[in-house]
PDB file of C-alpha atoms in Angstrom:
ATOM      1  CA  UNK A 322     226.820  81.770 -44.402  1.00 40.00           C
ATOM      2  CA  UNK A 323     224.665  82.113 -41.429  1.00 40.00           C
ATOM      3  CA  UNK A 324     223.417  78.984 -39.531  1.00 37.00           C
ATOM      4  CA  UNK A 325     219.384  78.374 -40.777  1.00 44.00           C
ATOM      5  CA  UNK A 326     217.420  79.358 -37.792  1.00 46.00           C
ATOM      6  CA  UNK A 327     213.866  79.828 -37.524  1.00 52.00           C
ATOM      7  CA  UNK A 328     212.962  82.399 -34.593  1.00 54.00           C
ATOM      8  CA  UNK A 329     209.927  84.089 -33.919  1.00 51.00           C
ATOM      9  CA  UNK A 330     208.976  88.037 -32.849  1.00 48.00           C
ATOM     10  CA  UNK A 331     206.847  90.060 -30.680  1.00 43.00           C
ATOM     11  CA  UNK A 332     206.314  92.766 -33.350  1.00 56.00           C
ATOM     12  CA  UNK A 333     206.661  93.245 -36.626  1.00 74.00           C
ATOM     13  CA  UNK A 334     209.946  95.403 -36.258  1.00 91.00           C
ATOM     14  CA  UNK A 335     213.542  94.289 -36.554  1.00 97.00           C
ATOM     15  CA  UNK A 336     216.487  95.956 -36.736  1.00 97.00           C
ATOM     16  CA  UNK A 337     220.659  94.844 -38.237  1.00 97.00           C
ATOM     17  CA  UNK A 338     223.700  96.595 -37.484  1.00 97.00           C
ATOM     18  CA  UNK A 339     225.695  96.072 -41.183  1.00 97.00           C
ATOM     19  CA  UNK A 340     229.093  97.146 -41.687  1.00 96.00           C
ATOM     20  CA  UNK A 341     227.619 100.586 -43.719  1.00 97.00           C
ATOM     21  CA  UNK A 342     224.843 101.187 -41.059  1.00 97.00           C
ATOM     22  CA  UNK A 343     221.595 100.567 -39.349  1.00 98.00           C
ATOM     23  CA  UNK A 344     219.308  98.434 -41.811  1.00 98.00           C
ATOM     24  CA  UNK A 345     215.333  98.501 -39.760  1.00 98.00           C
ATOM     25  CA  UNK A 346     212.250  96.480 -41.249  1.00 98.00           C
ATOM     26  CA  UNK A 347     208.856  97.631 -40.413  1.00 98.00           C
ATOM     27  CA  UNK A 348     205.129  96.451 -41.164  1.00 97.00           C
ATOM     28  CA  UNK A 349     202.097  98.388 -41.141  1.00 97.00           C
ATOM     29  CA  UNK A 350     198.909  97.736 -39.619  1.00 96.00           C
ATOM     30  CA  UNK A 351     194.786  97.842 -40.678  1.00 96.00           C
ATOM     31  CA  UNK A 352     195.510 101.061 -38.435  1.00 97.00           C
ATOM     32  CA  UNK A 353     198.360 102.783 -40.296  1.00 97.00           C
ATOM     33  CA  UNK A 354     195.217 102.456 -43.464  1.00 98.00           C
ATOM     34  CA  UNK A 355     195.448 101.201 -46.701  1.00 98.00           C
ATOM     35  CA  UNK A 356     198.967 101.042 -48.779  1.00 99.00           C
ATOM     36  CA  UNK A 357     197.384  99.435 -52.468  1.00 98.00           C
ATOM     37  CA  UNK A 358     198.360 102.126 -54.815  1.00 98.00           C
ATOM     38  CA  UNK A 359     195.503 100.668 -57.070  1.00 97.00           C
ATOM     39  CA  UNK A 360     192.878 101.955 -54.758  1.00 97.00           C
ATOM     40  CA  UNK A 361     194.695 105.044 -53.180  1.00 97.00           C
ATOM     41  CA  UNK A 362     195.189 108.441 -54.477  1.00 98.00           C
ATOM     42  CA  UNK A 363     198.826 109.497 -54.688  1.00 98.00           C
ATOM     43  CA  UNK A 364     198.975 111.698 -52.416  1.00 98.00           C
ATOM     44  CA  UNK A 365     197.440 109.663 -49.678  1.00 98.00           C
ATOM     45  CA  UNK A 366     199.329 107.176 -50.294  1.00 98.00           C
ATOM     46  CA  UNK A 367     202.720 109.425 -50.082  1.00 98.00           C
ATOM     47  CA  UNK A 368     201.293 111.117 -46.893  1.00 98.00           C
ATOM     48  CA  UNK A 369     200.678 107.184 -45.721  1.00 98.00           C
ATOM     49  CA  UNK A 370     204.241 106.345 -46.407  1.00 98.00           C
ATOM     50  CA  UNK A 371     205.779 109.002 -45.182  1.00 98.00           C
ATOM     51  CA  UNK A 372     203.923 108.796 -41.826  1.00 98.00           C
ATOM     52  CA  UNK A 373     205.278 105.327 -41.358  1.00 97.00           C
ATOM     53  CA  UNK A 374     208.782 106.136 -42.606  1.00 98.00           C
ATOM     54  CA  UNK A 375     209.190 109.302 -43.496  1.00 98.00           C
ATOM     55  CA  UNK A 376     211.797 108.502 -46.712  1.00 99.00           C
ATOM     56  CA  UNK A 377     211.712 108.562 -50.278  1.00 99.00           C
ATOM     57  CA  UNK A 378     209.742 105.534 -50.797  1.00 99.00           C
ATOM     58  CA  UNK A 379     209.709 102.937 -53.421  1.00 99.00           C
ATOM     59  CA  UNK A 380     207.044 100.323 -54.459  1.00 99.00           C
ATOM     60  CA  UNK A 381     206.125  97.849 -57.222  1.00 99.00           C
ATOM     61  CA  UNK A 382     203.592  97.109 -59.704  1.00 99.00           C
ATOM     62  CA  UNK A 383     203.715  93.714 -58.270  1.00 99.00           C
ATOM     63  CA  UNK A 384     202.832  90.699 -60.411  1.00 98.00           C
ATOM     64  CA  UNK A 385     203.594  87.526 -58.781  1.00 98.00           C
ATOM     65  CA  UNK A 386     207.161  86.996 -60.560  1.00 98.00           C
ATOM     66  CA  UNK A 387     210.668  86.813 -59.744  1.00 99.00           C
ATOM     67  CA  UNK A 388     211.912  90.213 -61.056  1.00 99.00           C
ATOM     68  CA  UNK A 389     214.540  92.475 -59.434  1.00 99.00           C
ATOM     69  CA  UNK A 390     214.691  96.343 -59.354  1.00 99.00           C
ATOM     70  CA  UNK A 391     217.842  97.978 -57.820  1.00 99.00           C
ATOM     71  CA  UNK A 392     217.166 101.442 -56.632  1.00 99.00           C
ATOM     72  CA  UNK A 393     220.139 103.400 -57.159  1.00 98.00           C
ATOM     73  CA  UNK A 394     218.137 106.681 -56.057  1.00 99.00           C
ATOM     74  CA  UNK A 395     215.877 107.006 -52.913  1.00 99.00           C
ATOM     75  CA  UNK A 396     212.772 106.731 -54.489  1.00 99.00           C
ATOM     76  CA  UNK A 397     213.859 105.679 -57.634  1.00 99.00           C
ATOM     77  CA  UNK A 398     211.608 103.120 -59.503  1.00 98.00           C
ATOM     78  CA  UNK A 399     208.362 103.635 -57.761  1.00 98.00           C
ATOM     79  CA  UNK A 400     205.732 101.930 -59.822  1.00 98.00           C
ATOM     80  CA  UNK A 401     207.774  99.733 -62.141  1.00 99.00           C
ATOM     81  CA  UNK A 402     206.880  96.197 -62.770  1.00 99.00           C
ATOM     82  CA  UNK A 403     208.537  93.719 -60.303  1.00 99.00           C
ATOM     83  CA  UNK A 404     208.444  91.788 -57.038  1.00 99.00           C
ATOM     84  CA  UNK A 405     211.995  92.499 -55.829  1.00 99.00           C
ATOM     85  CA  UNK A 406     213.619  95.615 -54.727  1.00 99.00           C
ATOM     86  CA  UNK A 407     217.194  96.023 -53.727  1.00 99.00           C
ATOM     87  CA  UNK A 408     219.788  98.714 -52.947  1.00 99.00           C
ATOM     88  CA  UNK A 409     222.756  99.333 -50.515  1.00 98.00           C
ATOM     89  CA  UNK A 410     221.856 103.099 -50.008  1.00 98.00           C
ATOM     90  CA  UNK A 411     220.695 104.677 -47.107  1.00 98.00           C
ATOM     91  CA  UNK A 412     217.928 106.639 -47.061  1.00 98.00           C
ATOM     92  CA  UNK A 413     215.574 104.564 -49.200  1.00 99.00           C
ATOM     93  CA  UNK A 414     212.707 103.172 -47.949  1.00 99.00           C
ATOM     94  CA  UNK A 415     211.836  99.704 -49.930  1.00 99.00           C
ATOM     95  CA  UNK A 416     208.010  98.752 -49.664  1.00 99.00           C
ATOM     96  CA  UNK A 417     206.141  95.447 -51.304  1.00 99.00           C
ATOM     97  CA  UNK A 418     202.148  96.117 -50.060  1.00 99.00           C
ATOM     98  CA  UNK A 419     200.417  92.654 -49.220  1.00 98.00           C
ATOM     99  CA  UNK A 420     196.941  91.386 -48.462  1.00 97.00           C
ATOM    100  CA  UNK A 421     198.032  87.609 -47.345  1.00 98.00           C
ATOM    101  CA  UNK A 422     201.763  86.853 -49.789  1.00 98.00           C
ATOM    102  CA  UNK A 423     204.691  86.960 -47.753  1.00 99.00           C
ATOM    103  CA  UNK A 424     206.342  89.908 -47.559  1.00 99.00           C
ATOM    104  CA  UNK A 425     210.032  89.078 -46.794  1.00 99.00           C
ATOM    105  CA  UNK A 426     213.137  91.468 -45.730  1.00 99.00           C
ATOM    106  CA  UNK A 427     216.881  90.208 -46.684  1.00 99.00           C
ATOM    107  CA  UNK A 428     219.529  91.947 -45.342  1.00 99.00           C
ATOM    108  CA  UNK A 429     223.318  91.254 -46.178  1.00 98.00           C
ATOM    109  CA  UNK A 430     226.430  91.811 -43.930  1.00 98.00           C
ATOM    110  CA  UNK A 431     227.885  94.832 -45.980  1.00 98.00           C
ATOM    111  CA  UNK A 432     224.268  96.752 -45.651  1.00 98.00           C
ATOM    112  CA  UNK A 433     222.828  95.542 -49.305  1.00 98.00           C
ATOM    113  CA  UNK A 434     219.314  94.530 -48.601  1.00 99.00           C
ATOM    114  CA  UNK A 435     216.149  93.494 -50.352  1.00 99.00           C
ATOM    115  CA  UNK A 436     211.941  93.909 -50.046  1.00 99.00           C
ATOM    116  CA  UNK A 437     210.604  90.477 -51.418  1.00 99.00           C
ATOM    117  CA  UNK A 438     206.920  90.150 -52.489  1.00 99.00           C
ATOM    118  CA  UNK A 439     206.745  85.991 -52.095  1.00 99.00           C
ATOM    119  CA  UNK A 440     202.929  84.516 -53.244  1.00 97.00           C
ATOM    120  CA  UNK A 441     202.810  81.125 -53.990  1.00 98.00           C
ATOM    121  CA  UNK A 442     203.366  81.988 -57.817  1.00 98.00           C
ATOM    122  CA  UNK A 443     206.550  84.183 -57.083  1.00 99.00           C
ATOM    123  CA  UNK A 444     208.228  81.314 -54.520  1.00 99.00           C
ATOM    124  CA  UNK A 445     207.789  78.676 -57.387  1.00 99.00           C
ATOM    125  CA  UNK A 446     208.989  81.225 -59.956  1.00 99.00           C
ATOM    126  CA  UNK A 447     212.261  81.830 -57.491  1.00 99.00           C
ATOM    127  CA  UNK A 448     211.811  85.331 -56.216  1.00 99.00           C
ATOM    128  CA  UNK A 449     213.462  84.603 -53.032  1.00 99.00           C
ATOM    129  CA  UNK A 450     216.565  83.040 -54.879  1.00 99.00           C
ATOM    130  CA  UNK A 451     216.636  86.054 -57.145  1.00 99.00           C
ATOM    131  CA  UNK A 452     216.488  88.033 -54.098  1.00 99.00           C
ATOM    132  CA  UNK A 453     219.518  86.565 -52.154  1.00 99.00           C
ATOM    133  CA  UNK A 454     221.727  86.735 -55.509  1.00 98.00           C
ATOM    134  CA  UNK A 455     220.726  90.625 -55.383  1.00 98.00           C
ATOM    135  CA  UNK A 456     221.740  91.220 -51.966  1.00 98.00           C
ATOM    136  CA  UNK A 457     224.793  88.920 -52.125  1.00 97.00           C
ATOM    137  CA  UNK A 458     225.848  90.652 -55.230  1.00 96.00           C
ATOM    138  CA  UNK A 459     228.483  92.665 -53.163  1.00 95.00           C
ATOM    139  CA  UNK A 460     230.115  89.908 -51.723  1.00 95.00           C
ATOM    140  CA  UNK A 461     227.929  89.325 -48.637  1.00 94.00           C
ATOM    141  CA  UNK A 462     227.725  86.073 -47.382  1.00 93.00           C
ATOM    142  CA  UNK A 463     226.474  86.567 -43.903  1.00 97.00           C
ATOM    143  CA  UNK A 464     222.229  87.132 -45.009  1.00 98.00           C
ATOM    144  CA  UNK A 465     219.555  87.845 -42.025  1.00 98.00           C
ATOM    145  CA  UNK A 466     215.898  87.375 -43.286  1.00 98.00           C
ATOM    146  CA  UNK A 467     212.577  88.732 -41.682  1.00 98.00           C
ATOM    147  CA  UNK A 468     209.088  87.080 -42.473  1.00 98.00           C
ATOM    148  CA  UNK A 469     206.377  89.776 -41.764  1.00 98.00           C
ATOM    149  CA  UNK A 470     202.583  88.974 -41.630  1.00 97.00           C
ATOM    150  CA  UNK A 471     201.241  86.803 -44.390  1.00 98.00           C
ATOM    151  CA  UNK A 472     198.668  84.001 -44.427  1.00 98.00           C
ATOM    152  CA  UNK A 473     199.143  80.335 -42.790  1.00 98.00           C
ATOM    153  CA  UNK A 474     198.401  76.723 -42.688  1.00 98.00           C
ATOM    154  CA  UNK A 475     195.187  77.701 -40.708  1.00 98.00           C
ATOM    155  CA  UNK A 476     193.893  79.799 -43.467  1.00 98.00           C
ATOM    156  CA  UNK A 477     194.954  78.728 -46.625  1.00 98.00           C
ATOM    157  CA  UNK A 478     193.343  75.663 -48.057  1.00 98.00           C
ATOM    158  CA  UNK A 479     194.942  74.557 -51.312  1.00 98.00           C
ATOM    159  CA  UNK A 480     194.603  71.889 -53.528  1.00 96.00           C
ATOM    160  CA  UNK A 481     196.139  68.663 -53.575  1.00 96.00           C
ATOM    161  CA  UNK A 482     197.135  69.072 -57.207  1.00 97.00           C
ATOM    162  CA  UNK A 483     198.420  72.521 -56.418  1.00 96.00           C
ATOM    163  CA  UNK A 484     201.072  71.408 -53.601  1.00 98.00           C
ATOM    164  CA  UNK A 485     202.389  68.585 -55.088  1.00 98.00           C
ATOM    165  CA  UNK A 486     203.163  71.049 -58.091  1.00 97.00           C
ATOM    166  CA  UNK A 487     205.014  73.683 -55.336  1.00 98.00           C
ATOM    167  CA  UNK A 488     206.871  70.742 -53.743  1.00 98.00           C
ATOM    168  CA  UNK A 489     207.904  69.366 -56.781  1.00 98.00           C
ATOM    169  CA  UNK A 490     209.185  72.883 -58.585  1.00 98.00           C
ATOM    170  CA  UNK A 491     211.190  73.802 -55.400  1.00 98.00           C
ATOM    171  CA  UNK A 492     212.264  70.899 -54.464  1.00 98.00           C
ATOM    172  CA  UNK A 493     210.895  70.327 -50.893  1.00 98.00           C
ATOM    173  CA  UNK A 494     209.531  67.631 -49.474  1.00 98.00           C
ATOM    174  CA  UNK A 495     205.391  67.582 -49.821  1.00 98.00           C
ATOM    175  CA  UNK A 496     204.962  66.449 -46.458  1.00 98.00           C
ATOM    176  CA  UNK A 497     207.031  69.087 -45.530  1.00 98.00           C
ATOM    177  CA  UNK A 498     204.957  72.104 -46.692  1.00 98.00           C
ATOM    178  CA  UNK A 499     201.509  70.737 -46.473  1.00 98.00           C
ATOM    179  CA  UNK A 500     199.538  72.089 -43.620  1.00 98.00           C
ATOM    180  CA  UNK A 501     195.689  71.789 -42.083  1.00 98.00           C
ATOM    181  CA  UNK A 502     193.113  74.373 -41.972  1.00 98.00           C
ATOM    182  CA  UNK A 503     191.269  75.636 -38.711  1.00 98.00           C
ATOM    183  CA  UNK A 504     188.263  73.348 -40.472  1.00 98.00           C
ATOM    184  CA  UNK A 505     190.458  70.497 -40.870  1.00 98.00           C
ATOM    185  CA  UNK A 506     191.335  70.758 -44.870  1.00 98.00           C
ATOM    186  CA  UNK A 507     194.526  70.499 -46.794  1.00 98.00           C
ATOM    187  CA  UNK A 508     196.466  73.790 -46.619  1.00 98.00           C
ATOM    188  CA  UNK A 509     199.620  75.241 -47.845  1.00 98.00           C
ATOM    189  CA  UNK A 510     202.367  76.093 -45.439  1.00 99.00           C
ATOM    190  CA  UNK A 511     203.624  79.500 -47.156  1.00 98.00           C
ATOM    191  CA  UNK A 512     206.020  80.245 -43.703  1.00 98.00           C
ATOM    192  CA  UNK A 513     207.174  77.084 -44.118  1.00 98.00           C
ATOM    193  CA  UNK A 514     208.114  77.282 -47.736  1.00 99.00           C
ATOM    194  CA  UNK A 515     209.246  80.880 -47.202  1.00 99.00           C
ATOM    195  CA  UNK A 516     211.899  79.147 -44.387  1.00 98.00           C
ATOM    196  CA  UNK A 517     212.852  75.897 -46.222  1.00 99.00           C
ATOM    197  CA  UNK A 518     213.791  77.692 -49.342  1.00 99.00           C
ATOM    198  CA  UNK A 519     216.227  80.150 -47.603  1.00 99.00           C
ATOM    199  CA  UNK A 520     217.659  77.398 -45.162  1.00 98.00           C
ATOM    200  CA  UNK A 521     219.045  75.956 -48.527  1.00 97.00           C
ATOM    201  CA  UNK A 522     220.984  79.193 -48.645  1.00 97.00           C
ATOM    202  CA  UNK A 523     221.866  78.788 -45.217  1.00 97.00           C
ATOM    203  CA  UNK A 524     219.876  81.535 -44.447  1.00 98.00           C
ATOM    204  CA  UNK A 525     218.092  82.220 -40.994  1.00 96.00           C
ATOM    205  CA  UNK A 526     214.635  83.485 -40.631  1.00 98.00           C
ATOM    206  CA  UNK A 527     212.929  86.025 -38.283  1.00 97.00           C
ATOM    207  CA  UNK A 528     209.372  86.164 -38.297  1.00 96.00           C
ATOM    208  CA  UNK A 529     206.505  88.556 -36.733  1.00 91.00           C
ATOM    209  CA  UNK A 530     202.808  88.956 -37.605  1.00 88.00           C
ATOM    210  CA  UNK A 531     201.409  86.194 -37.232  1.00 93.00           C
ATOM    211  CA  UNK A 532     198.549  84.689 -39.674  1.00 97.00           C
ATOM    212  CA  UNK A 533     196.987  87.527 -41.753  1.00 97.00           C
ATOM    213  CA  UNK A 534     193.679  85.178 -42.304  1.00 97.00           C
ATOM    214  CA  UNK A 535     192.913  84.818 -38.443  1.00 94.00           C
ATOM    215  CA  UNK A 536     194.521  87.690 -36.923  1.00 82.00           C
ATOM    216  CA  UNK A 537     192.544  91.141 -36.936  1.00 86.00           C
ATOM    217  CA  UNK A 538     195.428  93.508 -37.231  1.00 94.00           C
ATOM    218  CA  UNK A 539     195.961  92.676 -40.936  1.00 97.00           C
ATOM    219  CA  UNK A 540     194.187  92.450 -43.962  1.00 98.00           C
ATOM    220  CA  UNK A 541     193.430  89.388 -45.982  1.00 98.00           C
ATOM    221  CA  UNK A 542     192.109  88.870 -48.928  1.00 97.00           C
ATOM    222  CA  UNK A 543     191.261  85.407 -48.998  1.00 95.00           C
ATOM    223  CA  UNK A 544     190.162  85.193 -45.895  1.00 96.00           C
ATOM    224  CA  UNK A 545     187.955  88.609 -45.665  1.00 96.00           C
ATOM    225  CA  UNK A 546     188.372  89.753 -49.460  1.00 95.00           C
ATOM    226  CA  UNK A 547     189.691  92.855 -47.842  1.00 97.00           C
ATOM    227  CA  UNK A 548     190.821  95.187 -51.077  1.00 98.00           C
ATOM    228  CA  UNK A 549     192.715  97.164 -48.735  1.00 98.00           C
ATOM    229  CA  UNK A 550     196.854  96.046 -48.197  1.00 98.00           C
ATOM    230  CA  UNK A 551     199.544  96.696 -45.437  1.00 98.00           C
ATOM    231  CA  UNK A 552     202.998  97.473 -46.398  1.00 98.00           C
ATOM    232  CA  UNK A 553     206.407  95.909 -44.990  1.00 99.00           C
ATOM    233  CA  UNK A 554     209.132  98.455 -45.364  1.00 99.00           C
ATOM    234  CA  UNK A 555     212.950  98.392 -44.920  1.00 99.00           C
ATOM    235  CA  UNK A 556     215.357 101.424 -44.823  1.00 99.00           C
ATOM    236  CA  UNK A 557     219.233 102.141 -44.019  1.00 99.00           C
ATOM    237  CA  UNK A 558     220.389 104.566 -41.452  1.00 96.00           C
ATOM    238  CA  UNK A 559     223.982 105.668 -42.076  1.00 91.00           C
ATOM    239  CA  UNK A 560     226.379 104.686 -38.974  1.00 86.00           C
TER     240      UNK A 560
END
């Protein structure tokens, strides 16, 4: 495995050479619109997609779980009930749409890689460990990961209660995770968690965006109650 490293981007665009081609990560902005299928017709949302990637896309009904859907069509499964996508084919674009969860990328060395809706709920309920035993399904032991924009510590005041119940179900030290708000409160550290649960794994993490709650290129809804979400998408170019 990969030595844990934490690094940070200029932009919210990454790319990995795998050993069956070019695997890129990409996250929208407030000015690529909104990407909730709840709120947006169809076809806006395909001609919104396709803009941004112009692929067979697929997205989730996303509940806050820990389930995994393997495309094995570009564009297969769009809409089904999950918080996981994975394939190893090129030419599908995988999207998870977000308003403040972490949207994470995991690529493998062999060119399997995942889209990983991560809330609070889903990282206690062990969608990122579901994730990496997806991706390193085909043998891959060498995994990148790619934080895009999602809320943090400065935004996200959470209960005392709350984080000693996240520390305790993933294991991680409390002290570890718990963060201070802009106003001086007890916050959650979702980056944080999102990095100490994959460094377990040995896994190293990229991350771009910045804070979705203070930054205005995002939208957030506990911050703003914006209803409107931006999209983090990953897709395979053949060598």
């Amino acid at each position: 495995m990969t030595t844990s490293t934490s690094r940070r981007s200029s932009s919210s665009a990454w790319a990995r050479v795998t050993r069956s081609g070019t695997v890129h990560v990409r996250s929208s902005t407030r000015d690529h619109g909104d990407f909730n299928p709840d709120r947006v017709s169809a076809h806006e949302l395909e001609q919104r997609r396709r803009q941004l990637v112009d692929l067979p896309w697929t997205m989730l009904d996303e509940v806050h779980g820990s389930h995994a859907v393997v495309v094995d069509t570009p564009g297969a499964g769009d809409g089904a009930v999950g918080d996981v996508l994975v394939t190893d084919l090129a030419g599908a674009a995988l999207g998870v749409w977000v308003g403040d969860c972490a949207p994470v990328a995991i690529v493998g060395e062999h060119g399997r890689f995942a889209m990983v809706h991560a809330g609070w709920r889903g990282l206690t309920a062990g969608v990122l460990e579901v994730a990496c035993d997806a991706v390193g399904a085909d043998g891959s032991a060498d995994l990148t990961a790619y934080l895009g924009p999602c809320i943090d510590q400065c935004c996200y005041e959470f209960g005392d209660d709350d984080l000693g119940a996240v520390a305790t179900t993933l294991g991680l030290p409390l002290a570890a995770i718990t963060g201070t708000t802009s106003w001086g409160t007890t916050a959650l550290d979702v980056p944080t968690v999102v990095q100490l649960v994959l460094a377990r794994r040995g896994i190293g993490v990229d991350r771009a965006g910045g804070c979705t709650g203070c930054g205005g290129r995002h939208f957030s809804h506990r911050v703003r109650v914006d209803p409107e979400r931006h999209v983090m998408v990953a897709w395979k170019q053949d060598p």
